[in-house]
Amino acid sequence: MLDKESLNILREALEKLDAGFSALPEFDARIPGVQRIAETLAATAERLQDNFPYFHPLYAGQMLKPPHPVARLAYSLAQSINPNNHALDGGRATSVMEKEAVAGIAEMFGWREHLGHLCGGGTMANLEALWVAGQLTPGKKILASEQAHYTHGRISAVLQLPILTVPCDARGRMNLAKLGELLAQGGVGTVVATIGTTATGSVDPLEEILRLREKFGFRVHADAAYGGYFGLAENLDGHARHVFDLLQHVDSIVIDPHKHGLQPYGCGCVLFRDPAVGKLYKHDSPYTYFSSKEMHLGEISLECSRPGAAAAALWATQKLLPLAKGGEFARMLEDCRAAALDFHHRLENRERFSRQRRAAICTSPWRSCLPVSSRPIWAR
């Protein structure tokens, strides 16, 4: 059931990569333990059997899935060189690939100008967004809904920024009346709008949040780590569609390519609408940045060493499956939403899954399910 045929494609690509370095002097590659690699890899495969079958289409217990084959193969191909995208000379090709791939994501949100990069995942991406917010609005409070990812509380503690929780309405969206009350108290620097909560898939009311920004003057950070790619789907309902169309007006966005973007873990992405925030990262390390006057990704990232292989995998995936409405990738997202709606409909119309029973199931600490009052992002 696991993909093995693509290994032949990887072999051909490795030969093409190797040909690019054919002018180098020959050398004797000495790999420690090479004679025991097969034995060790077989033992590794045996240990990995102690996993749930994430790859099987009938498994839906987690959102863990293997990456698209092109992402896995491109990652493996790049690992033959093991580039580091912190400094340009450490990842020449993959730094360019990262910039192109990130620009493609930014354009998906309607941004032609932006500042952004890849990182280890949504947690690190959100940390960078809130770090920038804290630099621009020092000491001011962060507001996030009670359905926002718990990492925002941890991040705020690390950054030593006060954070307040905004209650949600019956559909798991940020309660606007409560948000207004907290804003009226003053001292708010950033409001986090969650675009697809982890627990319920709810989308916060971005239009109203942006309107409140005009009155109270705070930054809006969109945490779209989970739901960001669904802006490409053309079968969203009115509220979700409107929210995605307004994302171009927020100050920063986080999205996780290692979720719906078909990438290996970990691959997150942070984007800023104003490229000028790059000055906040400024530092001087000539031992790293001596080879080019061009801006290095390490100069706009809190992380230092980062895998260039992640950029190669994302670039290859977006080349194969462009981030365009009506394209093959977008249709896949639409199919996901249609399947979720169909599944929801089947549950709603079976006595076994009555509202009362589902509400009782949700109280069990051993189960994971959706609250009765809400549907996942692709269902609304």
Short mmCIF file of C-alpha atoms in Angstrom, two decimals:
data_model
loop_
_atom_site.label_atom_id
_atom_site.label_comp_id
_atom_site.label_asym_id
_atom_site.label_seq_id
_atom_site.Cartn_x
_atom_site.Cartn_y
_atom_site.Cartn_z
CA MET A 1 0.00 0.00 0.00
CA LEU A 2 2.92 2.38 0.57
CA ASP A 3 4.37 4.14 -2.46
CA LYS A 4 7.49 2.36 -3.71
CA GLU A 5 7.36 2.98 -7.46
CA SER A 6 8.49 6.59 -7.08
CA LEU A 7 11.91 5.40 -5.89
CA ASN A 8 12.80 4.88 -9.56
CA ILE A 9 11.94 8.53 -10.20
CA LEU A 10 14.19 9.53 -7.32
CA ARG A 11 17.06 7.50 -8.76
CA GLU A 12 16.75 9.29 -12.11
CA ALA A 13 16.63 12.68 -10.38
CA LEU A 14 19.70 11.82 -8.29
CA GLU A 15 21.61 10.96 -11.44
CA LYS A 16 20.63 14.31 -12.95
CA LEU A 17 21.70 16.13 -9.78
CA ASP A 18 24.99 14.26 -9.69
CA ALA A 19 25.68 15.20 -13.31
CA GLY A 20 25.65 18.84 -12.30
CA PHE A 21 28.79 18.26 -10.22
CA SER A 22 30.63 16.04 -12.70
CA ALA A 23 33.48 18.55 -13.13
CA LEU A 24 34.58 18.11 -9.52
CA PRO A 25 37.64 15.96 -8.76
CA GLU A 26 36.91 12.33 -7.96
CA PHE A 27 37.08 11.26 -4.33
CA ASP A 28 36.63 8.14 -2.30
CA ALA A 29 33.37 8.46 -0.36
CA ARG A 30 33.85 6.86 3.02
CA ILE A 31 30.55 6.40 4.82
CA PRO A 32 30.83 5.12 8.40
CA GLY A 33 28.80 1.95 8.96
CA VAL A 34 27.80 1.63 5.30
CA GLN A 35 27.85 -2.16 5.45
CA ARG A 36 25.22 -2.17 8.20
CA ILE A 37 22.85 0.41 6.71
CA ALA A 38 20.46 -2.17 5.22
CA GLU A 39 20.24 -4.02 8.52
CA THR A 40 19.65 -0.82 10.46
CA LEU A 41 17.07 0.45 8.00
CA ALA A 42 15.18 -2.85 8.22
CA ALA A 43 15.12 -2.49 12.00
CA THR A 44 13.85 1.05 11.59
CA ALA A 45 11.04 -0.13 9.31
CA GLU A 46 10.05 -2.72 11.90
CA ARG A 47 9.91 -0.10 14.64
CA LEU A 48 7.87 2.25 12.44
CA GLN A 49 5.16 -0.39 12.14
CA ASP A 50 4.13 0.69 15.63
CA ASN A 51 2.08 3.55 14.19
CA PHE A 52 -1.52 4.03 13.21
CA PRO A 53 -2.00 3.76 9.42
CA TYR A 54 -1.98 7.50 8.76
CA PHE A 55 -1.51 6.86 5.04
CA HIS A 56 -4.71 4.81 4.64
CA PRO A 57 -7.73 6.69 3.24
CA LEU A 58 -10.01 5.15 5.87
CA TYR A 59 -7.90 6.49 8.74
CA ALA A 60 -9.32 9.78 10.05
CA GLY A 61 -8.23 9.81 13.67
CA GLN A 62 -5.59 12.51 13.11
CA MET A 63 -4.69 15.01 10.41
CA LEU A 64 -1.38 13.19 10.00
CA LYS A 65 -0.88 12.10 6.41
CA PRO A 66 2.23 11.34 4.36
CA PRO A 67 3.33 14.24 2.14
CA HIS A 68 2.64 14.26 -1.57
CA PRO A 69 5.16 12.00 -3.36
CA VAL A 70 6.73 14.96 -5.17
CA ALA A 71 7.34 16.70 -1.82
CA ARG A 72 8.87 13.58 -0.31
CA LEU A 73 11.07 12.96 -3.35
CA ALA A 74 12.20 16.58 -3.65
CA TYR A 75 13.03 16.61 0.08
CA SER A 76 15.08 13.44 -0.30
CA LEU A 77 16.81 14.81 -3.39
CA ALA A 78 17.81 18.01 -1.58
CA GLN A 79 19.02 16.02 1.42
CA SER A 80 21.77 14.62 -0.80
CA ILE A 81 23.31 18.08 -0.47
CA ASN A 82 21.66 19.10 2.83
CA PRO A 83 21.46 22.86 2.18
CA ASN A 84 20.91 25.34 5.03
CA ASN A 85 18.66 28.26 4.17
CA HIS A 86 19.92 30.49 6.95
CA ALA A 87 22.61 32.10 4.82
CA LEU A 88 22.62 32.43 1.04
CA ASP A 89 25.94 30.64 0.58
CA GLY A 90 24.60 27.72 2.65
CA GLY A 91 21.56 27.21 0.44
CA ARG A 92 22.01 28.99 -2.87
CA ALA A 93 19.39 27.18 -4.93
CA THR A 94 17.00 26.38 -2.09
CA SER A 95 17.01 29.98 -0.80
CA VAL A 96 15.72 31.12 -4.19
CA MET A 97 13.21 28.25 -4.18
CA GLU A 98 12.00 29.31 -0.74
CA LYS A 99 11.51 32.91 -1.83
CA GLU A 100 9.56 31.79 -4.90
CA ALA A 101 7.42 29.32 -2.96
CA VAL A 102 6.66 31.84 -0.20
CA ALA A 103 5.80 34.47 -2.82
CA GLY A 104 3.31 31.99 -4.28
CA ILE A 105 1.64 31.59 -0.89
CA ALA A 106 1.58 35.37 -0.36
CA GLU A 107 -0.04 35.86 -3.76
CA MET A 108 -2.69 33.33 -2.76
CA PHE A 109 -3.71 35.86 -0.10
CA GLY A 110 -3.57 38.77 -2.55
CA TRP A 111 -0.14 40.11 -1.54
CA ARG A 112 2.31 41.07 -4.25
CA GLU A 113 4.59 42.84 -1.75
CA HIS A 114 5.37 41.01 1.46
CA LEU A 115 8.06 39.79 3.80
CA GLY A 116 8.07 36.14 4.76
CA HIS A 117 9.83 32.84 5.05
CA LEU A 118 9.43 29.21 6.04
CA CYS A 119 9.98 27.94 9.57
CA GLY A 120 9.59 24.83 11.68
CA GLY A 121 5.79 25.02 11.98
CA GLY A 122 2.83 27.10 13.09
CA THR A 123 4.14 27.62 16.60
CA MET A 124 7.36 29.22 15.42
CA ALA A 125 5.51 31.17 12.73
CA ASN A 126 3.05 32.58 15.27
CA LEU A 127 5.90 33.40 17.62
CA GLU A 128 7.57 35.49 14.93
CA ALA A 129 4.33 37.29 14.07
CA LEU A 130 3.66 38.16 17.72
CA TRP A 131 7.33 39.05 18.29
CA VAL A 132 7.10 41.60 15.47
CA ALA A 133 3.81 42.85 16.91
CA GLY A 134 5.45 43.22 20.31
CA GLN A 135 8.35 45.17 18.81
CA LEU A 136 5.92 47.56 17.11
CA THR A 137 3.52 47.85 20.06
CA PRO A 138 5.74 47.16 23.09
CA GLY A 139 4.02 46.07 26.28
CA LYS A 140 0.54 46.12 24.78
CA LYS A 141 -1.96 43.30 25.18
CA ILE A 142 -2.73 40.49 22.76
CA LEU A 143 -6.34 39.37 22.37
CA ALA A 144 -7.20 35.89 21.06
CA SER A 145 -10.39 33.88 21.23
CA GLU A 146 -10.92 30.98 23.61
CA GLN A 147 -10.84 28.71 20.55
CA ALA A 148 -7.47 30.07 19.37
CA HIS A 149 -4.63 27.58 19.48
CA TYR A 150 -3.16 27.18 22.95
CA THR A 151 0.26 28.06 21.60
CA HIS A 152 -0.65 31.76 21.66
CA GLY A 153 -0.75 31.68 25.43
CA ARG A 154 2.67 30.03 25.59
CA ILE A 155 4.13 32.40 23.02
CA SER A 156 2.86 35.44 24.90
CA ALA A 157 4.48 34.13 28.08
CA VAL A 158 7.80 33.66 26.27
CA LEU A 159 7.58 37.18 24.83
CA GLN A 160 6.40 38.55 28.17
CA LEU A 161 3.37 40.14 26.56
CA PRO A 162 0.01 40.15 28.37
CA ILE A 163 -2.70 38.11 26.64
CA LEU A 164 -6.45 38.12 27.26
CA THR A 165 -8.94 35.51 26.09
CA VAL A 166 -12.05 36.61 24.23
CA PRO A 167 -15.12 34.36 24.67
CA CYS A 168 -16.72 32.75 21.62
CA ASP A 169 -20.29 32.62 20.40
CA ALA A 170 -22.33 29.47 19.85
CA ARG A 171 -20.57 28.80 16.55
CA GLY A 172 -17.07 28.94 18.03
CA ARG A 173 -16.31 32.38 16.59
CA MET A 174 -14.86 35.31 18.50
CA ASN A 175 -17.66 37.16 20.33
CA LEU A 176 -17.64 40.68 18.91
CA ALA A 177 -19.45 42.28 21.86
CA LYS A 178 -16.87 40.87 24.29
CA LEU A 179 -14.05 41.89 21.96
CA GLY A 180 -15.40 45.44 21.87
CA GLU A 181 -15.53 45.58 25.67
CA LEU A 182 -11.88 44.52 25.98
CA LEU A 183 -10.77 46.95 23.29
CA ALA A 184 -12.56 49.79 25.03
CA GLN A 185 -10.38 49.20 28.10
CA GLY A 186 -7.36 50.25 26.02
CA GLY A 187 -3.81 48.98 25.81
CA VAL A 188 -4.39 46.39 23.06
CA GLY A 189 -1.64 45.98 20.49
CA THR A 190 -2.75 42.89 18.53
CA VAL A 191 -5.92 40.90 17.90
CA VAL A 192 -5.44 37.32 16.67
CA ALA A 193 -8.13 36.25 14.19
CA THR A 194 -8.21 32.47 13.82
CA ILE A 195 -8.98 31.30 10.30
CA GLY A 196 -10.03 27.74 11.04
CA THR A 197 -9.77 26.76 14.70
CA THR A 198 -8.23 23.40 15.52
CA ALA A 199 -11.14 22.24 17.66
CA THR A 200 -14.13 23.32 15.58
CA GLY A 201 -12.89 24.74 12.29
CA SER A 202 -14.56 28.08 13.03
CA VAL A 203 -13.56 31.23 11.17
CA ASP A 204 -13.47 34.45 13.21
CA PRO A 205 -15.52 37.45 11.94
CA LEU A 206 -12.68 39.26 10.21
CA GLU A 207 -14.72 42.05 8.62
CA GLU A 208 -15.91 43.29 11.99
CA ILE A 209 -12.44 42.89 13.52
CA LEU A 210 -10.96 45.03 10.74
CA ARG A 211 -13.65 47.63 11.33
CA LEU A 212 -12.74 47.73 15.01
CA ARG A 213 -9.08 48.18 14.02
CA GLU A 214 -10.01 51.46 12.34
CA LYS A 215 -11.48 52.66 15.62
CA PHE A 216 -8.96 51.33 18.14
CA GLY A 217 -5.75 51.10 16.10
CA PHE A 218 -4.36 47.60 16.77
CA ARG A 219 -2.57 45.07 14.57
CA VAL A 220 -4.53 42.13 13.16
CA HIS A 221 -2.73 38.80 12.98
CA ALA A 222 -4.46 36.00 11.08
CA ASP A 223 -3.65 32.53 12.35
CA ALA A 224 -4.52 30.52 9.26
CA ALA A 225 -2.17 27.67 10.11
CA TYR A 226 -4.96 25.13 9.83
CA GLY A 227 -7.40 26.58 7.31
CA GLY A 228 -5.36 28.94 5.16
CA TYR A 229 -5.32 26.95 1.94
CA PHE A 230 -9.10 26.72 1.78
CA GLY A 231 -9.22 30.22 0.34
CA LEU A 232 -8.60 28.49 -3.00
CA ALA A 233 -11.79 26.44 -2.69
CA GLU A 234 -14.72 27.88 -4.59
CA ASN A 235 -17.40 26.00 -2.68
CA LEU A 236 -17.11 27.75 0.71
CA ASP A 237 -20.19 29.29 2.25
CA GLY A 238 -20.74 33.05 2.36
CA HIS A 239 -19.11 33.82 5.72
CA ALA A 240 -15.93 31.83 5.13
CA ARG A 241 -15.62 33.08 1.55
CA HIS A 242 -15.91 36.68 2.70
CA VAL A 243 -13.30 36.21 5.43
CA PHE A 244 -10.76 34.71 3.02
CA ASP A 245 -11.32 37.56 0.59
CA LEU A 246 -10.48 40.04 3.37
CA LEU A 247 -7.22 38.40 4.47
CA GLN A 248 -5.23 40.73 2.23
CA HIS A 249 -6.02 43.53 4.72
CA VAL A 250 -4.50 41.94 7.85
CA ASP A 251 -1.00 42.75 9.07
CA SER A 252 0.43 39.23 9.28
CA ILE A 253 -0.58 35.70 8.32
CA VAL A 254 0.58 32.27 9.41
CA ILE A 255 -0.10 29.16 7.32
CA ASP A 256 1.19 25.60 7.67
CA PRO A 257 2.17 23.89 4.41
CA HIS A 258 2.66 20.71 6.44
CA LYS A 259 -1.10 20.57 6.95
CA HIS A 260 -3.19 21.03 3.81
CA GLY A 261 -0.15 22.01 1.76
CA LEU A 262 0.92 18.34 1.42
CA GLN A 263 4.39 18.89 2.96
CA PRO A 264 6.50 16.86 5.37
CA TYR A 265 6.65 18.02 8.97
CA GLY A 266 7.79 20.58 9.85
CA CYS A 267 7.00 23.32 7.42
CA GLY A 268 5.31 26.51 8.57
CA CYS A 269 5.20 29.92 6.95
CA VAL A 270 4.92 33.47 8.32
CA LEU A 271 4.03 36.45 6.16
CA PHE A 272 3.97 40.20 6.81
CA ARG A 273 2.11 42.67 4.61
CA ASP A 274 4.65 45.44 5.25
CA PRO A 275 8.18 44.44 4.15
CA ALA A 276 9.57 47.23 6.34
CA VAL A 277 9.21 45.03 9.43
CA GLY A 278 12.39 43.34 8.22
CA LYS A 279 14.37 46.10 9.93
CA LEU A 280 13.33 44.63 13.28
CA TYR A 281 15.46 41.54 12.57
CA LYS A 282 18.60 43.53 11.83
CA HIS A 283 21.80 42.12 13.25
CA ASP A 284 25.46 42.01 12.31
CA SER A 285 27.25 38.72 11.79
CA PRO A 286 29.80 39.18 8.99
CA TYR A 287 31.08 35.62 9.40
CA THR A 288 27.72 34.49 8.06
CA TYR A 289 26.78 37.25 5.63
CA PHE A 290 29.97 38.03 3.75
CA SER A 291 29.22 36.45 0.39
CA SER A 292 26.49 38.65 -1.06
CA LYS A 293 24.86 42.06 -0.80
CA GLU A 294 21.51 40.37 -1.42
CA MET A 295 19.24 39.92 1.60
CA HIS A 296 19.58 36.54 3.26
CA LEU A 297 16.61 34.64 4.65
CA GLY A 298 18.51 34.46 7.92
CA GLU A 299 18.24 38.25 8.16
CA ILE A 300 14.44 38.08 8.34
CA SER A 301 14.07 35.03 10.56
CA LEU A 302 14.40 34.38 14.29
CA GLU A 303 15.52 30.85 13.52
CA CYS A 304 19.07 30.32 12.33
CA SER A 305 19.77 26.99 10.61
CA ARG A 306 16.75 25.83 8.61
CA PRO A 307 16.48 22.91 6.16
CA GLY A 308 16.72 23.92 2.53
CA ALA A 309 15.12 20.56 1.78
CA ALA A 310 11.79 21.90 3.11
CA ALA A 311 11.94 24.73 0.57
CA ALA A 312 12.76 22.31 -2.25
CA ALA A 313 9.81 20.12 -1.31
CA LEU A 314 7.38 23.04 -1.18
CA TRP A 315 8.68 24.56 -4.40
CA ALA A 316 8.34 21.23 -6.23
CA THR A 317 4.80 20.71 -4.94
CA GLN A 318 3.66 24.16 -6.00
CA LYS A 319 5.28 23.68 -9.40
CA LEU A 320 3.37 20.43 -9.86
CA LEU A 321 0.15 21.69 -8.26
CA PRO A 322 -0.04 25.50 -8.60
CA LEU A 323 -1.91 27.50 -5.96
CA ALA A 324 -4.65 28.64 -8.33
CA LYS A 325 -8.42 28.66 -8.05
CA GLY A 326 -9.90 26.06 -10.36
CA GLY A 327 -6.65 24.10 -10.45
CA GLU A 328 -6.05 20.51 -9.44
CA PHE A 329 -4.90 21.45 -5.94
CA ALA A 330 -7.94 23.71 -5.39
CA ARG A 331 -10.30 20.98 -6.61
CA MET A 332 -8.77 18.61 -4.06
CA LEU A 333 -9.66 21.06 -1.29
CA GLU A 334 -13.18 21.36 -2.68
CA ASP A 335 -13.48 17.57 -2.66
CA CYS A 336 -12.38 17.56 0.99
CA ARG A 337 -15.10 20.03 1.88
CA ALA A 338 -17.72 18.10 -0.08
CA ALA A 339 -16.72 14.87 1.67
CA ALA A 340 -16.91 16.57 5.08
CA LEU A 341 -20.38 17.93 4.29
CA ASP A 342 -21.53 14.51 3.14
CA PHE A 343 -20.15 12.87 6.28
CA HIS A 344 -21.83 15.50 8.44
CA HIS A 345 -25.13 14.95 6.62
CA ARG A 346 -24.94 11.20 7.15
CA LEU A 347 -24.30 11.65 10.87
CA GLU A 348 -27.14 14.15 11.19
CA ASN A 349 -29.59 11.71 9.66
CA ARG A 350 -28.72 8.59 11.65
CA GLU A 351 -30.46 7.97 14.92
CA ARG A 352 -27.30 6.45 16.36
CA PHE A 353 -25.61 9.83 16.10
CA SER A 354 -28.33 11.97 17.62
CA ARG A 355 -27.40 15.39 18.96
CA GLN A 356 -27.72 14.17 22.52
CA ARG A 357 -25.45 11.20 21.95
CA ARG A 358 -22.81 13.25 20.17
CA ALA A 359 -22.86 15.80 22.98
CA ALA A 360 -22.24 13.01 25.48
CA ILE A 361 -19.41 11.57 23.40
CA CYS A 362 -17.71 14.95 23.32
CA THR A 363 -17.36 14.95 27.11
CA SER A 364 -15.19 11.84 27.05
CA PRO A 365 -11.46 12.57 27.51
CA TRP A 366 -10.65 9.57 25.32
CA ARG A 367 -12.43 10.79 22.19
CA SER A 368 -11.96 13.60 19.71
CA CYS A 369 -15.03 15.01 17.98
CA LEU A 370 -16.62 18.19 16.77
CA PRO A 371 -18.93 20.16 19.08
CA VAL A 372 -22.60 19.99 18.14
CA SER A 373 -22.79 23.74 17.59
CA SER A 374 -20.25 23.95 14.81
CA ARG A 375 -18.99 22.39 11.62
CA PRO A 376 -15.46 22.30 10.27
CA ILE A 377 -14.22 25.18 8.17
CA TRP A 378 -14.86 23.34 4.92
CA ALA A 379 -18.47 22.80 6.03
CA ARG A 380 -19.30 26.48 6.41
#
